[in-house]
Coordinates of C-alpha atoms in Angstrom, one line a residue:
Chain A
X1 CA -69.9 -109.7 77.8
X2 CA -67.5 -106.5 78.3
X3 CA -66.7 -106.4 74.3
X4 CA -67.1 -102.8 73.4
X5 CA -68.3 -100.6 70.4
X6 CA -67.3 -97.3 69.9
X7 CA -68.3 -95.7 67.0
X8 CA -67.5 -97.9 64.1
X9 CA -64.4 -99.8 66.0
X10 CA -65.2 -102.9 68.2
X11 CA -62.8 -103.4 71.1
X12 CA -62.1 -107.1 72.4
X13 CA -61.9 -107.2 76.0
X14 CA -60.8 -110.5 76.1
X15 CA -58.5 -109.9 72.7
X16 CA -58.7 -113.3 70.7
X17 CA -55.3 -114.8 69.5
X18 CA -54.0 -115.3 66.3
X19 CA -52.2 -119.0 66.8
X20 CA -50.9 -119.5 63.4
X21 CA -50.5 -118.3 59.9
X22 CA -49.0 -119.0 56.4
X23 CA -48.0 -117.1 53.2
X24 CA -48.4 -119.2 50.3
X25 CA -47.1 -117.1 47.2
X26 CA -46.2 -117.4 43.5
X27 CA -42.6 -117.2 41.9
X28 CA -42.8 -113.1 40.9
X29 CA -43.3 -112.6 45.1
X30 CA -40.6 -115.0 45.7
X31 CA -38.0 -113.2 43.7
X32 CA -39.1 -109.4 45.8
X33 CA -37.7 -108.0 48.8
X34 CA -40.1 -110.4 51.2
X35 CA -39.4 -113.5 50.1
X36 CA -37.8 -114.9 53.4
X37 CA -41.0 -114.0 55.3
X38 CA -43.2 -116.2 53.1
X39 CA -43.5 -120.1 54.1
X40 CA -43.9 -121.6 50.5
X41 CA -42.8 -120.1 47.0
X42 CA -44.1 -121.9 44.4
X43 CA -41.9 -122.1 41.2
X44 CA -44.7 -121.4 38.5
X45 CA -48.4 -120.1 38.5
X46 CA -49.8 -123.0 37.4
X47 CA -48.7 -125.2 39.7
X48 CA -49.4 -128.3 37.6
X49 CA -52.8 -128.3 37.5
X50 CA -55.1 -127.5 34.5
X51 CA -56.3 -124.4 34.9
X52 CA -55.3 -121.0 37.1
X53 CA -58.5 -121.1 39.1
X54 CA -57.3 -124.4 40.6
X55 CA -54.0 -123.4 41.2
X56 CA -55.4 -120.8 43.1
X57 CA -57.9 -123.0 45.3
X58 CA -55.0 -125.6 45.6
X59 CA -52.7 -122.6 46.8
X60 CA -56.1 -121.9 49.2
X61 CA -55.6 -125.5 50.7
X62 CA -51.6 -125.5 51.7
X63 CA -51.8 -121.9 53.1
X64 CA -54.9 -123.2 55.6
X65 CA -53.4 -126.2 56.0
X66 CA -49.6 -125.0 56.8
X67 CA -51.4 -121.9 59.3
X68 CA -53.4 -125.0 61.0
X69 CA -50.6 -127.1 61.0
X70 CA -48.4 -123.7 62.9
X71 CA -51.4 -123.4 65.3
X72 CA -51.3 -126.8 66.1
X73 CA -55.0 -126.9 65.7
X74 CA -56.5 -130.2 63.8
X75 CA -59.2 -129.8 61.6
X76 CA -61.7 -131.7 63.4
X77 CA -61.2 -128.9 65.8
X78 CA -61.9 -125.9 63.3
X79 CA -65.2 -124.2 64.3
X80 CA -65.5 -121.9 61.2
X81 CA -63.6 -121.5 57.8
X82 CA -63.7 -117.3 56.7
X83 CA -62.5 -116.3 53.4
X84 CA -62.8 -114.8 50.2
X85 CA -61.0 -114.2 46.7
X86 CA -61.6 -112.2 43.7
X87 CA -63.0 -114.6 41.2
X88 CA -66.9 -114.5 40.4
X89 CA -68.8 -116.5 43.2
X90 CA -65.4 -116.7 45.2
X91 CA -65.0 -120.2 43.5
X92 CA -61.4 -120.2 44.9
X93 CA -61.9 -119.9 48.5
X94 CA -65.5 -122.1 48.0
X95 CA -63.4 -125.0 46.3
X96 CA -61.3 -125.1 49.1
X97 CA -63.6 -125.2 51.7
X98 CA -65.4 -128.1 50.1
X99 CA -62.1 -129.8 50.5
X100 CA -61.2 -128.8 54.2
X101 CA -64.1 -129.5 54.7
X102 CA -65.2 -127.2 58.1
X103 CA -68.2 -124.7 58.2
X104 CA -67.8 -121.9 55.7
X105 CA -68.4 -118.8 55.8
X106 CA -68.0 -117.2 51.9
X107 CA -66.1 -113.4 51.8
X108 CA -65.8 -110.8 49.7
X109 CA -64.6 -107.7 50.3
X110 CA -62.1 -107.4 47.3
X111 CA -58.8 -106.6 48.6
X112 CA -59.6 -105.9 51.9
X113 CA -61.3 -109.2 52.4
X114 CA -58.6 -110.7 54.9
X115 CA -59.6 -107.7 57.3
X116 CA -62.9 -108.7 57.4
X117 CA -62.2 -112.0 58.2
X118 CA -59.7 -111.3 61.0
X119 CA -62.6 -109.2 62.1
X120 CA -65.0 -111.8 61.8
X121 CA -63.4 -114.5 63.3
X122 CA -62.3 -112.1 66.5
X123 CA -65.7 -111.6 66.8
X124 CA -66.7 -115.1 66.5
X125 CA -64.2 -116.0 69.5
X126 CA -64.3 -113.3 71.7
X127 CA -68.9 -113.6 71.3
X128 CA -68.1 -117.2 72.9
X129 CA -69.4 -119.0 69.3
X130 CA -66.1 -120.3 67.9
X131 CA -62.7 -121.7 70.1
X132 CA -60.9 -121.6 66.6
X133 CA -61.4 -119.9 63.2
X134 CA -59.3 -120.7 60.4
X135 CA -59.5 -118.1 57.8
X136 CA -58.5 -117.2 54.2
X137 CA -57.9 -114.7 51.8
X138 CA -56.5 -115.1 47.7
X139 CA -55.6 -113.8 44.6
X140 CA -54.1 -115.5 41.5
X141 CA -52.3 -113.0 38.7
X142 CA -53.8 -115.1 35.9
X143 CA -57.5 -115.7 37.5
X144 CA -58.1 -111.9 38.1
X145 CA -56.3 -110.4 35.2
X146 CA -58.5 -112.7 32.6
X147 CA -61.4 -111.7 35.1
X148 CA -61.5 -107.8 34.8
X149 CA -58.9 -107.0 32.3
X150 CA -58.0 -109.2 29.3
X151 CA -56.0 -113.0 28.3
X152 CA -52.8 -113.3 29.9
X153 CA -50.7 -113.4 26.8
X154 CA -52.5 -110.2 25.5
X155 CA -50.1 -107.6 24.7
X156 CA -51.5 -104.4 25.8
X157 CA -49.3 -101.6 27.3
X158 CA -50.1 -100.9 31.1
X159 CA -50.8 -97.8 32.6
X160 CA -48.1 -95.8 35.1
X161 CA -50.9 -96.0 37.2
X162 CA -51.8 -99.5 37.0
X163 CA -50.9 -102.3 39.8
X164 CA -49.8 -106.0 39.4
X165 CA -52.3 -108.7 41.1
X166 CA -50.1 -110.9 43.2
X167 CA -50.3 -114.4 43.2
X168 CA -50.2 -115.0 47.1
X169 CA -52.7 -116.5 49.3
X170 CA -52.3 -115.8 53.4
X171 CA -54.3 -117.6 55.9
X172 CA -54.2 -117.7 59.9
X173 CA -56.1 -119.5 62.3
X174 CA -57.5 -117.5 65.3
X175 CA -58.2 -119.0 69.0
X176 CA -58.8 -117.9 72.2
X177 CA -57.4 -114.9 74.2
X178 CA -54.4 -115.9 75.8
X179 CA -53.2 -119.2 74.0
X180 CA -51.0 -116.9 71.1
X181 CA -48.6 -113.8 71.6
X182 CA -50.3 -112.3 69.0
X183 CA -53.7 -110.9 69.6
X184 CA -56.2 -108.6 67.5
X185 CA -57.3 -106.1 70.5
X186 CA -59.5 -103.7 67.9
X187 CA -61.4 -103.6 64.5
X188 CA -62.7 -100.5 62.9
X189 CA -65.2 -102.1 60.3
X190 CA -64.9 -99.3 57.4
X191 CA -67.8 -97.7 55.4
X192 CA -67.8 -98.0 51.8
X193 CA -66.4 -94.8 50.4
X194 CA -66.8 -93.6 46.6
X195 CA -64.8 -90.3 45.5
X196 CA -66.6 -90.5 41.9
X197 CA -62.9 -92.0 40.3
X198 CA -63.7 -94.5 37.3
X199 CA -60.7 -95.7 36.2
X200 CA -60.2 -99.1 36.9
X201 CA -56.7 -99.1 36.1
X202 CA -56.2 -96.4 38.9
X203 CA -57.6 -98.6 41.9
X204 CA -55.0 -97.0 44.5
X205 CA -56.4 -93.1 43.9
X206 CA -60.2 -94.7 44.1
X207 CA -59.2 -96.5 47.2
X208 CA -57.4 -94.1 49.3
X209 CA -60.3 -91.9 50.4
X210 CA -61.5 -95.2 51.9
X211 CA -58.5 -95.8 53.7
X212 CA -58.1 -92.5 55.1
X213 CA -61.7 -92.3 56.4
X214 CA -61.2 -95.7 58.2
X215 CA -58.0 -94.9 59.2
X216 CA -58.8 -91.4 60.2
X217 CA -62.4 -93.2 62.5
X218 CA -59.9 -95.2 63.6
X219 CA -58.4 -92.5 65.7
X220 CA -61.6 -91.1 66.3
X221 CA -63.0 -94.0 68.4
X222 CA -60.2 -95.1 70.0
X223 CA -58.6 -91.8 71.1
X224 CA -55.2 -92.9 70.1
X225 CA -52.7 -91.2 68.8
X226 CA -50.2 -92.5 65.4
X227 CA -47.5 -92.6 67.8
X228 CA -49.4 -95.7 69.2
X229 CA -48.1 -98.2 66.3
X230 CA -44.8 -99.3 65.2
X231 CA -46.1 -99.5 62.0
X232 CA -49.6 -98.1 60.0
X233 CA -49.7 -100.6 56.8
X234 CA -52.8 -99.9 54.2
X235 CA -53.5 -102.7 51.7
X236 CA -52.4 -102.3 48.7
X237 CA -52.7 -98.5 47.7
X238 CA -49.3 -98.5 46.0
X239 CA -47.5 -95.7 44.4
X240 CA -50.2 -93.2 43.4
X241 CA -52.9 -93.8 46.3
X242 CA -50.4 -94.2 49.4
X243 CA -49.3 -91.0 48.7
X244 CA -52.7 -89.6 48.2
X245 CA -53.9 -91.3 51.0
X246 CA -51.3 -89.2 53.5
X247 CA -52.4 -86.4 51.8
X248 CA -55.6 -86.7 53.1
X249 CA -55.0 -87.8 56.3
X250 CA -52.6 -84.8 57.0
X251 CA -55.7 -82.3 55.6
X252 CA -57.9 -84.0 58.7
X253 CA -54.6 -83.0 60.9
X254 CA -53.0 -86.9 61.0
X255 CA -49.3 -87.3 60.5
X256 CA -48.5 -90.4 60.3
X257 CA -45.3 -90.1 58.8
X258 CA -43.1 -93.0 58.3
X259 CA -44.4 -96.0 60.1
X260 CA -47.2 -95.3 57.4
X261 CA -46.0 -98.3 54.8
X262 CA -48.0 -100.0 51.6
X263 CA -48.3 -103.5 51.2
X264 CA -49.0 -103.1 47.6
X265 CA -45.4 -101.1 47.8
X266 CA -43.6 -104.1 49.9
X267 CA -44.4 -107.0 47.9
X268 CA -42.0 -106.2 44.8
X269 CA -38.7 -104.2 43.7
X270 CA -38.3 -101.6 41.4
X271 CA -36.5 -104.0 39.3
X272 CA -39.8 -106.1 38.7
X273 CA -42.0 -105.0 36.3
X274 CA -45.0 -103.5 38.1
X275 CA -45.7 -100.2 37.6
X276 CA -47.4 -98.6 40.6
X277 CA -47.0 -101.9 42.6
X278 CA -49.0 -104.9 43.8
X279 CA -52.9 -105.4 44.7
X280 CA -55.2 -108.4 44.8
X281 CA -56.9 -110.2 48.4
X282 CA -53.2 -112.4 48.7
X283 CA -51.6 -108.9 48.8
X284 CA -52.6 -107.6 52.1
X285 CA -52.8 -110.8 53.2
X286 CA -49.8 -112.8 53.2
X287 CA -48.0 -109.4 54.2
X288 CA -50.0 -109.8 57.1
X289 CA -49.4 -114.1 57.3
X290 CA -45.7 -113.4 56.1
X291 CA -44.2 -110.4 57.3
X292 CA -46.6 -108.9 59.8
X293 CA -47.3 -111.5 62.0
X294 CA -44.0 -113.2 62.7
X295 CA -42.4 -109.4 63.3
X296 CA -45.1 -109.6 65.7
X297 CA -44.5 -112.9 67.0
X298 CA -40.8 -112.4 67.2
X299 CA -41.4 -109.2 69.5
X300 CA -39.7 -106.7 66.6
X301 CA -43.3 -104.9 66.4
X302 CA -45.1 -104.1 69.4
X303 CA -48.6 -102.8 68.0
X304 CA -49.4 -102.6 64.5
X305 CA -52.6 -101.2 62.5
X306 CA -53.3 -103.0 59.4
X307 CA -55.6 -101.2 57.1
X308 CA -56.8 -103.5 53.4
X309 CA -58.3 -101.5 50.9
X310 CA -60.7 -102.9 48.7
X311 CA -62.0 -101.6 45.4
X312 CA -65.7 -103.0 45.5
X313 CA -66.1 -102.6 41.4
X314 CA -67.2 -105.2 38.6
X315 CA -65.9 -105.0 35.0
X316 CA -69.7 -104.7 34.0
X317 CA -70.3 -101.8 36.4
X318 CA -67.6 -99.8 35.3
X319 CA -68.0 -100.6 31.4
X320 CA -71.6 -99.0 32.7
X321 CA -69.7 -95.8 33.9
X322 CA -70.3 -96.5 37.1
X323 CA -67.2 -94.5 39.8
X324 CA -65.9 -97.6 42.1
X325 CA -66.6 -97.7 45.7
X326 CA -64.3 -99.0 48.0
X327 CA -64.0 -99.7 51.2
X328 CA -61.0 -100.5 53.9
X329 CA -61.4 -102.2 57.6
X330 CA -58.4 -101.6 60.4
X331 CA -57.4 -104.4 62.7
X332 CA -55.0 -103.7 65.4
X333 CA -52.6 -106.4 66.0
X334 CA -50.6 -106.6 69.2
X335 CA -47.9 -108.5 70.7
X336 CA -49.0 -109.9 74.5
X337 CA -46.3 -109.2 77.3
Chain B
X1 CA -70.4 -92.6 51.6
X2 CA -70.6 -90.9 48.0
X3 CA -68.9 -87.7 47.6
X4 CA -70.7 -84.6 46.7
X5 CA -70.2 -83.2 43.3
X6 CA -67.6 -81.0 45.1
X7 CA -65.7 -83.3 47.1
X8 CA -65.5 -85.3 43.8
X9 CA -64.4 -82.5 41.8
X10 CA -61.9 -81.4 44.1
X11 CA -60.4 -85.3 44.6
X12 CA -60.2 -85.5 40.9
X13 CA -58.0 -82.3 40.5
X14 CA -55.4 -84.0 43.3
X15 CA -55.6 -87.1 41.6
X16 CA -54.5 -85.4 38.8
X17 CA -51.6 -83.3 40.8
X18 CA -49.7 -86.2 42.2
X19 CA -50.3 -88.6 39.6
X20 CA -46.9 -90.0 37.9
X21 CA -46.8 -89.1 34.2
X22 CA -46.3 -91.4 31.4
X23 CA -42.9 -91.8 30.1
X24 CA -44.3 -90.1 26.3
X25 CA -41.3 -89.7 24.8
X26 CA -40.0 -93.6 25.8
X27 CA -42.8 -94.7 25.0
X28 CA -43.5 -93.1 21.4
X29 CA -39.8 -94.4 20.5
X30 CA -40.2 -97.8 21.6
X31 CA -43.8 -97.5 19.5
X32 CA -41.7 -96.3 16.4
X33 CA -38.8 -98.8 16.7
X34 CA -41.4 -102.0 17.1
X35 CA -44.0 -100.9 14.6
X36 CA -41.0 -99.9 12.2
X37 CA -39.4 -103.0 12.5
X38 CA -42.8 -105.3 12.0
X39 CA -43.3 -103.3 9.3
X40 CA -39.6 -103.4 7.3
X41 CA -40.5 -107.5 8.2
X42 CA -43.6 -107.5 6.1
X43 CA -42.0 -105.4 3.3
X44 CA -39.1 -107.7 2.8
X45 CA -41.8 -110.3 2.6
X46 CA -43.7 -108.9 0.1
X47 CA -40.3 -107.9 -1.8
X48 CA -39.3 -111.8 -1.5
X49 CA -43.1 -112.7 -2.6
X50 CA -42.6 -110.2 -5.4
X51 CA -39.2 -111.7 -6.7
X52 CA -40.4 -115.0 -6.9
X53 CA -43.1 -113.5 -9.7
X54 CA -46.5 -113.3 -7.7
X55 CA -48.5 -110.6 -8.4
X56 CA -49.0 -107.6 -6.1
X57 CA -52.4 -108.3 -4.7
X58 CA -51.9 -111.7 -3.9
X59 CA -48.5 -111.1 -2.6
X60 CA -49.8 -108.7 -0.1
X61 CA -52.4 -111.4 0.9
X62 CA -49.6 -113.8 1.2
X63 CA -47.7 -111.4 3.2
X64 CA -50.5 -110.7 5.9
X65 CA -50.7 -114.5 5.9
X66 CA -47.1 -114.6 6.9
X67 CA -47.4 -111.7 9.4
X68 CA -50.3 -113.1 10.6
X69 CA -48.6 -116.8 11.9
X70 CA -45.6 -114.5 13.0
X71 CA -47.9 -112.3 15.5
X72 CA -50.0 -115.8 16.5
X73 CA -46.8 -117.8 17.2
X74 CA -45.1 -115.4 19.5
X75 CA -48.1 -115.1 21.3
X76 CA -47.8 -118.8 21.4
X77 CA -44.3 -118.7 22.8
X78 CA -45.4 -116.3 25.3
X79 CA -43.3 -113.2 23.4
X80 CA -46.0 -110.8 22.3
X81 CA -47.3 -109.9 25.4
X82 CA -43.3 -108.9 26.4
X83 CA -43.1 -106.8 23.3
X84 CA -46.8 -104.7 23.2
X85 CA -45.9 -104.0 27.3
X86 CA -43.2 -101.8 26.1
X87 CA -44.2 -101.2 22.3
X88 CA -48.1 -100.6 22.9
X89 CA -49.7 -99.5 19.7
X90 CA -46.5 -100.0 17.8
X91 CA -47.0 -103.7 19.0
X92 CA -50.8 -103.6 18.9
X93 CA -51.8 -101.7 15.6
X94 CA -50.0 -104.1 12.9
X95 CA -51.6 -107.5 11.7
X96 CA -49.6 -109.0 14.0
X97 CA -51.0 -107.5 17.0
X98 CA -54.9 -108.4 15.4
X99 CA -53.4 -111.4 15.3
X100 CA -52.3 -111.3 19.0
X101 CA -55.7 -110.5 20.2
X102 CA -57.7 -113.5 19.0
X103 CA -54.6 -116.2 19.3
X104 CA -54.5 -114.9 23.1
X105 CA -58.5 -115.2 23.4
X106 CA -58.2 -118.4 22.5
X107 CA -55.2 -119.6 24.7
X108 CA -57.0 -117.9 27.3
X109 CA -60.4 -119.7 26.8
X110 CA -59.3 -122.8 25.9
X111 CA -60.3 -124.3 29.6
X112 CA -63.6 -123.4 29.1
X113 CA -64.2 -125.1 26.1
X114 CA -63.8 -125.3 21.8
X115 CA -67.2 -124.3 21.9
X116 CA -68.2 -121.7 24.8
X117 CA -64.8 -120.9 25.5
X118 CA -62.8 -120.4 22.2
X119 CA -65.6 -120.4 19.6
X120 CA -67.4 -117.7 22.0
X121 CA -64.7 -115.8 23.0
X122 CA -62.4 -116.2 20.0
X123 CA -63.4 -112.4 19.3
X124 CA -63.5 -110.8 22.7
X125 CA -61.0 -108.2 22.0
X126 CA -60.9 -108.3 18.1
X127 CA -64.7 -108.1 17.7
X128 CA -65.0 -104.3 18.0
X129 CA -62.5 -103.7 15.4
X130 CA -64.5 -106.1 13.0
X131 CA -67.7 -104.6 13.7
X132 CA -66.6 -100.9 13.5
X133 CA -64.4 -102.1 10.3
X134 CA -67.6 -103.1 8.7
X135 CA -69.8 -100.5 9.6
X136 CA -67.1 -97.8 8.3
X137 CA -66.8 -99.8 5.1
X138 CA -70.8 -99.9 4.4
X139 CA -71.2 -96.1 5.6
X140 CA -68.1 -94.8 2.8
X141 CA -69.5 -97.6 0.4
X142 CA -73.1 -95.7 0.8
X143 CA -71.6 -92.5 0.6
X144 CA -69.5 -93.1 -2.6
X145 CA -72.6 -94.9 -4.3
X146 CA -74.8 -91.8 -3.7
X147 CA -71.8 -89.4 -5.1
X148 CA -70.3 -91.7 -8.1
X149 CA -72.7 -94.0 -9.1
X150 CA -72.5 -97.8 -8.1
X151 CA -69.2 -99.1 -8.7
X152 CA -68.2 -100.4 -11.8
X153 CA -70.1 -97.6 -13.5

């Protein structure tokens, strides 16, 4: 095997492709600036089921299924299912497993959780255990918000600071090197970072340390320069920690200028009602199932370093007084020939 | 990694640099105009309750139940949470906002149940207010027996 590790970033030698993926998303993403990058908008959150948490898991199933489906891979032919959500016990990703039904492999890594699985699943296929691992990662507005904050029809005044969980699910399927135009060529598998910040309505300032020490390794172990990517996308850091997070970059001597974007910042307008802008695991992800990977696909990006940021707190540790950890993963994502 | 006391410190005080500020001013006026008006609704309720020859005290009890079925059906109708986003204490702090808080619980724990979801959660966000309510009431209740003499006296 000629994989190699370099510090905290694995490279593949023999880069594993990404065949397919899907963006599943609510109505609230359908209505902001990337809604023609997203395969299915749902109309409502509920999607005519009796509770959010299945809405969620059955927004878990379509997004696997469609990415499948786009890789042309059948199920019988899925070596591993990887994913992860936000709710307790990851019932959302869990409950759709038991319905598709492959070997699972639960997730959690908060926001950044579809990182870990591309990781994951590259390392699966490019170790020579796996031909093709479908993979996962959710959020549901209504699931999380009753979760760590209070009822949906609460009305309670948000913070400036505060971001909007998205209601977006994004799955892909990854395969062997060579069968996709679309490959993941590096992971930096980030440490879990805690600046002492305790406001869990502030996750983009508590998160952006993380980011900038993965994304700063990054550079480290490879030897590459920013000028490498078309574009430098962090999770979902949004208005007060993408800023923050440059800051700190340029204090370690990285400019990374403007091909340094936000998911969290791409998923809505200013006209809709967000504050600081979006967060969740269905964030990061169906930017990366939406938007990223077809740019990629289409040949409009060459290379691209996508960075989730996860905030790896519980309501009960913060009502504790505990400061949130966080950690963020990079994958490189690159277009073959 | 955890930061030092230092590197903490010093995060905090950027944190605090480049973070936006809250619109104060918008938001103190949309308080005032939303409280003011819930308000000037319950007095013309209690005027109405007053005409029609009901004494004050039960009048006012009338009137919070009134204000009370206002706040609980336009959390119903999916309203309340629209007006306390831009109104927050000015949504929050009348009956109608108490009311709010348990009438959402419940919405919001219906799926789990009548009896673990909205019988044990009914309260989640209203419960400290009872509590504390209480506990003030029995601590000035203490205080003015020991100064005055038990009531009545």
């Amino acid at each position: 095997m000629t994989t190699k590790k370099n510090g905290q970033t694995i490279g593949f030698s023999n880069p594993p492709a990404v065949l397919g993926a899907a963006a599943v998303v609510g109505p609230k993403e359908g209505a902001g600036p990337l809604a023609g990058w997203f395969d299915v908008v749902k109309a409502d959150r509920l999607l005519g089921m009796k509770s959010w948490e299945q809405a969620e898991t059955k927004m878990v199933e379509e997004a696997v299924n469609l990415a499948l489906a786009k890789a042309k891979v059948r199920h019988q032919d899925v070596d591993f299912f990887l994913g992860g959500d936000l709710l307790n016990q990851i019932v959302a990703t869990s409950f759709a497993a038991r319905t598709l039904d492959v070997p699972f492999f639960g997730l959690y890594g908060a926001c950044a959780t579809v990182a870990e699985a591309l990781a994951l699943a590259a390392v699966l296929v490019d170790g020579g255990f796996a031909v093709n691992v479908a993979l996962a990662s959710s959020s549901h507005h209504d699931t999380a918000e009753r979760q760590y904050r209070f009822p949906a029809e609460f009305g309670i005044q948000r913070p400036v600071t505060a971001q909007w969980t998205a209601t977006a699910v994004g799955a892909a399927v990854v395969g062997p090197h060579g069968k996709g135009k679309v490959q993941v060529t590096h992971v930096t598998v980030g440490r879990v970072v805690d600046y002492g910040q305790k406001d869990p309505m502030d996750l983009g300032a508590a998160m952006a340390p993380a980011a900038a020490d993965t994304i700063a390794r990054h550079f480290e172990d490879t030897g590459r320069d920013p000028e490498a990517y078309d574009l430098i996308l962090s999770g979902d850091l949004a208005a007060v920690g993408h800023p923050l997070c440059a800051e700190l970059l340029e204090r370690k001597g990285l400019r990374l200028d403007s091909r340094f974007v936000d998911c969290g910042l791409m998923l809505y307008d200013d006209t809709q009602e967000p504050v600081a802008g979006a967060s969740g695991c269905g964030c990061s992800a169906s930017v990366f199932a939406g938007y990223l990977f077809k740019n990629l696909e289409q040949g409009r990006f060459k290379r691209v370093l996508l960075v989730p940021t996860g905030a790896l707190h519980s309501p009960t540790s913060c009502q504790q007084g505990e400061s949130i950890p966080c950690v963020a993963h990079a994958v490189v994502l690159e277009r073959s020939g | 990694m955890k930061a030092t006391k230092e590197q903490a410190d010093e995060y905090k005080r950027l944190v605090m640099r480049r973070s936006p500020r809250p619109a104060v001013l918008r938001n103190a006026l949309w308080a005032f105009g939303v409280g003011g008006t819930i308000c000037a609704v319950g007095q013309f309720f209690l005027n109405l309750a007053l005409l029609g020859g009901l004494p004050l005290t039960e009048a006012v009890s009338l009137v919070a139940g009134v204000m009370i079925a206002i706040g609980a059906g336009l959390t119903g109708l999916g309203v309340y949470d629209r007006i306390g986003k831009r109104a927050g204490m000015g949504a929050a702090l009348p009956i109608t906002g108490f009311a709010n808080s348990i009438a959402s619980a419940a919405m919001d724990f219906r799926r789990e149940g009548l009896l673990l979801g909205v019988g044990a959660r009914l309260f989640t966000i209203a419960g400290p207010v009872i509590v504390y309510a209480l506990a003030a009431g029995l601590v000035v209740a203490i205080i003015r027996m020991l100064v005055a003499g038990p009531a009545g006296s």
